[in-house]
Amino acid sequence: QVQLVESGGGLAQVGGSLRLSCTISGGIPNIATMGWFHQPPGEQRELVALITRGGIPNYRDSVKGRFTISRDNAKNTVSLQMDNLKPEDTGIYYCYGLVNGVTSWGQGTQVTVSS
């Protein structure tokens, strides 16, 4: 049973920083691409960043230069360093992974950026 568990969400001020982390567990996972998605309040989930198993990242234009995605294949983790936060970054962040050939999601972690 594969599980993706996020942590690190919370409250930040405009211009502040948060670091999200996601740990994948359940047997020995075979993990390809991983990433983070953002669901603003009342809106649909949208891609924030992806990272391949080899560590090649891709970012949504609105977070380029502010967010950094990384992964540790030995620890089965993926992280999202969020700097220079803006109010529009508020919402639920979901960890994504192609795990054992299955599209998998975490439960989400809330990020709130106050203005």
mmCIF file of N, CA, C and O in Angstrom, residues 21-74:
data_model
loop_
_atom_site.group_PDB
_atom_site.id
_atom_site.type_symbol
_atom_site.label_atom_id
_atom_site.label_comp_id
_atom_site.label_asym_id
_atom_site.label_seq_id
_atom_site.Cartn_x
_atom_site.Cartn_y
_atom_site.Cartn_z
ATOM 1 N N SER A 21 7.402 19.061 2.352
ATOM 2 C CA SER A 21 8.088 17.801 2.147
ATOM 3 C C SER A 21 7.065 16.693 1.985
ATOM 4 O O SER A 21 5.983 16.743 2.570
ATOM 5 N N CYS A 22 7.407 15.712 1.199
ATOM 6 C CA CYS A 22 6.542 14.565 0.959
ATOM 7 C C CYS A 22 7.382 13.306 1.039
ATOM 8 O O CYS A 22 8.418 13.209 0.376
ATOM 9 N N THR A 23 6.923 12.360 1.832
ATOM 10 C CA THR A 23 7.601 11.083 1.976
ATOM 11 C C THR A 23 6.718 9.970 1.439
ATOM 12 O O THR A 23 5.538 9.886 1.788
ATOM 13 N N ILE A 24 7.290 9.136 0.607
ATOM 14 C CA ILE A 24 6.568 8.004 0.032
ATOM 15 C C ILE A 24 6.982 6.739 0.763
ATOM 16 O O ILE A 24 8.173 6.467 0.934
ATOM 17 N N SER A 25 5.997 5.970 1.188
ATOM 18 C CA SER A 25 6.258 4.740 1.909
ATOM 19 C C SER A 25 5.322 3.640 1.429
ATOM 20 O O SER A 25 4.393 3.873 0.662
ATOM 21 N N GLY A 26 5.576 2.441 1.915
ATOM 22 C CA GLY A 26 4.783 1.290 1.518
ATOM 23 C C GLY A 26 5.588 0.366 0.635
ATOM 24 O O GLY A 26 5.659 0.570 -0.580
ATOM 25 N N GLY A 27 6.201 -0.616 1.234
ATOM 26 C CA GLY A 27 7.083 -1.489 0.479
ATOM 27 C C GLY A 27 8.310 -0.726 0.008
ATOM 28 O O GLY A 27 8.768 0.213 0.659
ATOM 29 N N ILE A 28 8.821 -1.114 -1.120
ATOM 30 C CA ILE A 28 9.932 -0.408 -1.746
ATOM 31 C C ILE A 28 9.408 0.197 -3.035
ATOM 32 O O ILE A 28 9.285 -0.488 -4.053
ATOM 33 N N PRO A 29 9.085 1.479 -3.031
ATOM 34 C CA PRO A 29 8.447 2.086 -4.197
ATOM 35 C C PRO A 29 9.393 2.270 -5.375
ATOM 36 O O PRO A 29 10.576 2.543 -5.204
ATOM 37 N N ASN A 30 8.846 2.108 -6.548
ATOM 38 C CA ASN A 30 9.504 2.454 -7.794
ATOM 39 C C ASN A 30 8.914 3.787 -8.227
ATOM 40 O O ASN A 30 7.753 3.854 -8.629
ATOM 41 N N ILE A 31 9.690 4.855 -8.114
ATOM 42 C CA ILE A 31 9.183 6.199 -8.297
ATOM 43 C C ILE A 31 9.794 6.826 -9.535
ATOM 44 O O ILE A 31 11.009 6.945 -9.634
ATOM 45 N N ALA A 32 8.939 7.232 -10.452
ATOM 46 C CA ALA A 32 9.387 7.969 -11.617
ATOM 47 C C ALA A 32 9.244 9.461 -11.325
ATOM 48 O O ALA A 32 9.789 9.954 -10.342
ATOM 49 N N THR A 33 8.498 10.179 -12.156
ATOM 50 C CA THR A 33 8.310 11.609 -11.944
ATOM 51 C C THR A 33 7.541 11.883 -10.651
ATOM 52 O O THR A 33 6.594 11.176 -10.311
ATOM 53 N N MET A 34 7.950 12.913 -9.933
ATOM 54 C CA MET A 34 7.237 13.403 -8.769
ATOM 55 C C MET A 34 6.978 14.895 -8.949
ATOM 56 O O MET A 34 7.584 15.542 -9.807
ATOM 57 N N GLY A 35 6.084 15.432 -8.137
ATOM 58 C CA GLY A 35 5.807 16.843 -8.260
ATOM 59 C C GLY A 35 4.875 17.365 -7.201
ATOM 60 O O GLY A 35 4.505 16.661 -6.248
ATOM 61 N N TRP A 36 4.522 18.625 -7.382
ATOM 62 C CA TRP A 36 3.603 19.316 -6.479
ATOM 63 C C TRP A 36 2.532 20.024 -7.281
ATOM 64 O O TRP A 36 2.811 20.650 -8.309
ATOM 65 N N PHE A 37 1.304 19.918 -6.795
ATOM 66 C CA PHE A 37 0.161 20.598 -7.368
ATOM 67 C C PHE A 37 -0.447 21.525 -6.329
ATOM 68 O O PHE A 37 -0.343 21.283 -5.123
ATOM 69 N N HIS A 38 -1.079 22.572 -6.796
ATOM 70 C CA HIS A 38 -1.682 23.585 -5.948
ATOM 71 C C HIS A 38 -3.154 23.736 -6.302
ATOM 72 O O HIS A 38 -3.494 23.860 -7.474
ATOM 73 N N GLN A 39 -4.005 23.734 -5.283
ATOM 74 C CA GLN A 39 -5.429 23.969 -5.468
ATOM 75 C C GLN A 39 -5.833 25.216 -4.702
ATOM 76 O O GLN A 39 -6.010 25.168 -3.477
ATOM 77 N N PRO A 40 -5.974 26.346 -5.408
ATOM 78 C CA PRO A 40 -6.454 27.559 -4.730
ATOM 79 C C PRO A 40 -7.877 27.368 -4.236
ATOM 80 O O PRO A 40 -8.622 26.536 -4.767
ATOM 81 N N PRO A 41 -8.285 28.132 -3.232
ATOM 82 C CA PRO A 41 -9.654 28.007 -2.724
ATOM 83 C C PRO A 41 -10.682 28.198 -3.831
ATOM 84 O O PRO A 41 -10.636 29.187 -4.565
ATOM 85 N N GLY A 42 -11.598 27.252 -3.957
ATOM 86 C CA GLY A 42 -12.665 27.342 -4.934
ATOM 87 C C GLY A 42 -12.256 27.105 -6.364
ATOM 88 O O GLY A 42 -13.076 27.313 -7.265
ATOM 89 N N GLU A 43 -11.028 26.673 -6.598
ATOM 90 C CA GLU A 43 -10.549 26.464 -7.951
ATOM 91 C C GLU A 43 -10.028 25.043 -8.133
ATOM 92 O O GLU A 43 -9.961 24.259 -7.191
ATOM 93 N N GLN A 44 -9.651 24.731 -9.362
ATOM 94 C CA GLN A 44 -9.166 23.399 -9.679
ATOM 95 C C GLN A 44 -7.682 23.260 -9.375
ATOM 96 O O GLN A 44 -6.945 24.243 -9.298
ATOM 97 N N ARG A 45 -7.272 22.033 -9.219
ATOM 98 C CA ARG A 45 -5.874 21.735 -8.972
ATOM 99 C C ARG A 45 -5.025 22.090 -10.190
ATOM 100 O O ARG A 45 -5.411 21.816 -11.323
ATOM 101 N N GLU A 46 -3.861 22.680 -9.952
ATOM 102 C CA GLU A 46 -2.982 23.087 -11.026
ATOM 103 C C GLU A 46 -1.547 22.667 -10.719
ATOM 104 O O GLU A 46 -1.122 22.621 -9.569
ATOM 105 N N LEU A 47 -0.815 22.384 -11.762
ATOM 106 C CA LEU A 47 0.571 21.956 -11.623
ATOM 107 C C LEU A 47 1.443 23.106 -11.137
ATOM 108 O O LEU A 47 1.334 24.227 -11.631
ATOM 109 N N VAL A 48 2.307 22.820 -10.178
ATOM 110 C CA VAL A 48 3.306 23.775 -9.707
ATOM 111 C C VAL A 48 4.680 23.411 -10.241
ATOM 112 O O VAL A 48 5.368 24.232 -10.844
ATOM 113 N N ALA A 49 5.099 22.185 -9.999
ATOM 114 C CA ALA A 49 6.428 21.760 -10.410
ATOM 115 C C ALA A 49 6.485 20.250 -10.525
ATOM 116 O O ALA A 49 5.791 19.532 -9.807
ATOM 117 N N LEU A 50 7.322 19.784 -11.432
ATOM 118 C CA LEU A 50 7.611 18.370 -11.593
ATOM 119 C C LEU A 50 9.118 18.170 -11.551
ATOM 120 O O LEU A 50 9.880 19.074 -11.895
ATOM 121 N N ILE A 51 9.529 16.974 -11.157
ATOM 122 C CA ILE A 51 10.935 16.629 -11.178
ATOM 123 C C ILE A 51 11.070 15.164 -11.561
ATOM 124 O O ILE A 51 10.387 14.295 -11.029
ATOM 125 N N THR A 52 11.941 14.896 -12.528
ATOM 126 C CA THR A 52 12.152 13.529 -12.972
ATOM 127 C C THR A 52 12.991 12.768 -11.960
ATOM 128 O O THR A 52 13.580 13.340 -11.042
ATOM 129 N N ARG A 53 13.061 11.460 -12.144
ATOM 130 C CA ARG A 53 13.878 10.651 -11.254
ATOM 131 C C ARG A 53 15.334 11.089 -11.303
ATOM 132 O O ARG A 53 16.042 11.023 -10.288
ATOM 133 N N GLY A 54 15.774 11.556 -12.463
ATOM 134 C CA GLY A 54 17.131 12.035 -12.613
ATOM 135 C C GLY A 54 17.374 13.435 -12.092
ATOM 136 O O GLY A 54 18.507 13.921 -12.164
ATOM 137 N N GLY A 55 16.323 14.093 -11.586
ATOM 138 C CA GLY A 55 16.483 15.393 -10.961
ATOM 139 C C GLY A 55 16.270 16.587 -11.865
ATOM 140 O O GLY A 55 16.641 17.709 -11.500
ATOM 141 N N ILE A 56 15.660 16.395 -13.026
ATOM 142 C CA ILE A 56 15.397 17.500 -13.935
ATOM 143 C C ILE A 56 14.058 18.133 -13.596
ATOM 144 O O ILE A 56 13.025 17.471 -13.662
ATOM 145 N N PRO A 57 14.044 19.424 -13.233
ATOM 146 C CA PRO A 57 12.806 20.072 -12.815
ATOM 147 C C PRO A 57 12.115 20.840 -13.935
ATOM 148 O O PRO A 57 12.749 21.269 -14.908
ATOM 149 N N ASN A 58 10.820 21.015 -13.775
ATOM 150 C CA ASN A 58 10.024 21.913 -14.597
ATOM 151 C C ASN A 58 9.062 22.654 -13.697
ATOM 152 O O ASN A 58 8.481 22.069 -12.789
ATOM 153 N N TYR A 59 8.883 23.958 -13.962
ATOM 154 C CA TYR A 59 8.089 24.811 -13.099
ATOM 155 C C TYR A 59 7.006 25.550 -13.865
ATOM 156 O O TYR A 59 7.179 25.908 -15.033
ATOM 157 N N ARG A 60 5.919 25.799 -13.170
ATOM 158 C CA ARG A 60 4.934 26.733 -13.649
ATOM 159 C C ARG A 60 5.574 28.123 -13.694
ATOM 160 O O ARG A 60 6.365 28.486 -12.827
ATOM 161 N N ASP A 61 5.231 28.899 -14.718
ATOM 162 C CA ASP A 61 5.873 30.187 -14.910
ATOM 163 C C ASP A 61 5.741 31.097 -13.686
ATOM 164 O O ASP A 61 6.673 31.836 -13.354
ATOM 165 N N SER A 62 4.611 31.046 -13.014
ATOM 166 C CA SER A 62 4.358 31.960 -11.915
ATOM 167 C C SER A 62 5.219 31.692 -10.680
ATOM 168 O O SER A 62 5.281 32.542 -9.791
ATOM 169 N N VAL A 63 5.875 30.541 -10.621
ATOM 170 C CA VAL A 63 6.710 30.231 -9.459
ATOM 171 C C VAL A 63 8.192 30.190 -9.792
ATOM 172 O O VAL A 63 9.020 30.019 -8.884
ATOM 173 N N LYS A 64 8.543 30.356 -11.043
ATOM 174 C CA LYS A 64 9.946 30.343 -11.432
ATOM 175 C C LYS A 64 10.703 31.461 -10.718
ATOM 176 O O LYS A 64 10.255 32.598 -10.668
ATOM 177 N N GLY A 65 11.834 31.108 -10.157
ATOM 178 C CA GLY A 65 12.624 32.059 -9.403
ATOM 179 C C GLY A 65 12.218 32.195 -7.963
ATOM 180 O O GLY A 65 12.923 32.849 -7.188
ATOM 181 N N ARG A 66 11.086 31.601 -7.582
ATOM 182 C CA ARG A 66 10.607 31.659 -6.196
ATOM 183 C C ARG A 66 10.573 30.290 -5.527
ATOM 184 O O ARG A 66 10.878 30.177 -4.344
ATOM 185 N N PHE A 67 10.177 29.269 -6.270
ATOM 186 C CA PHE A 67 10.053 27.919 -5.719
ATOM 187 C C PHE A 67 11.147 27.027 -6.289
ATOM 188 O O PHE A 67 11.563 27.191 -7.442
ATOM 189 N N THR A 68 11.574 26.067 -5.486
ATOM 190 C CA THR A 68 12.566 25.098 -5.911
ATOM 191 C C THR A 68 12.116 23.699 -5.506
ATOM 192 O O THR A 68 11.851 23.448 -4.331
ATOM 193 N N ILE A 69 12.026 22.810 -6.475
ATOM 194 C CA ILE A 69 11.667 21.431 -6.199
ATOM 195 C C ILE A 69 12.936 20.585 -6.158
ATOM 196 O O ILE A 69 13.880 20.818 -6.919
ATOM 197 N N SER A 70 12.959 19.618 -5.257
ATOM 198 C CA SER A 70 14.097 18.720 -5.146
ATOM 199 C C SER A 70 13.612 17.356 -4.682
ATOM 200 O O SER A 70 12.492 17.211 -4.188
ATOM 201 N N ARG A 71 14.466 16.362 -4.848
ATOM 202 C CA ARG A 71 14.105 15.020 -4.402
ATOM 203 C C ARG A 71 15.333 14.290 -3.908
ATOM 204 O O ARG A 71 16.461 14.598 -4.294
ATOM 205 N N ASP A 72 15.097 13.332 -3.039
ATOM 206 C CA ASP A 72 16.146 12.477 -2.513
ATOM 207 C C ASP A 72 15.700 11.050 -2.761
ATOM 208 O O ASP A 72 14.825 10.533 -2.063
ATOM 209 N N ASN A 73 16.264 10.433 -3.769
ATOM 210 C CA ASN A 73 15.825 9.101 -4.152
ATOM 211 C C ASN A 73 16.153 8.049 -3.093
ATOM 212 O O ASN A 73 15.448 7.053 -2.967
ATOM 213 N N ALA A 74 17.213 8.273 -2.333
ATOM 214 C CA ALA A 74 17.574 7.334 -1.286
ATOM 215 C C ALA A 74 16.565 7.347 -0.140
ATOM 216 O O ALA A 74 16.353 6.324 0.515
#
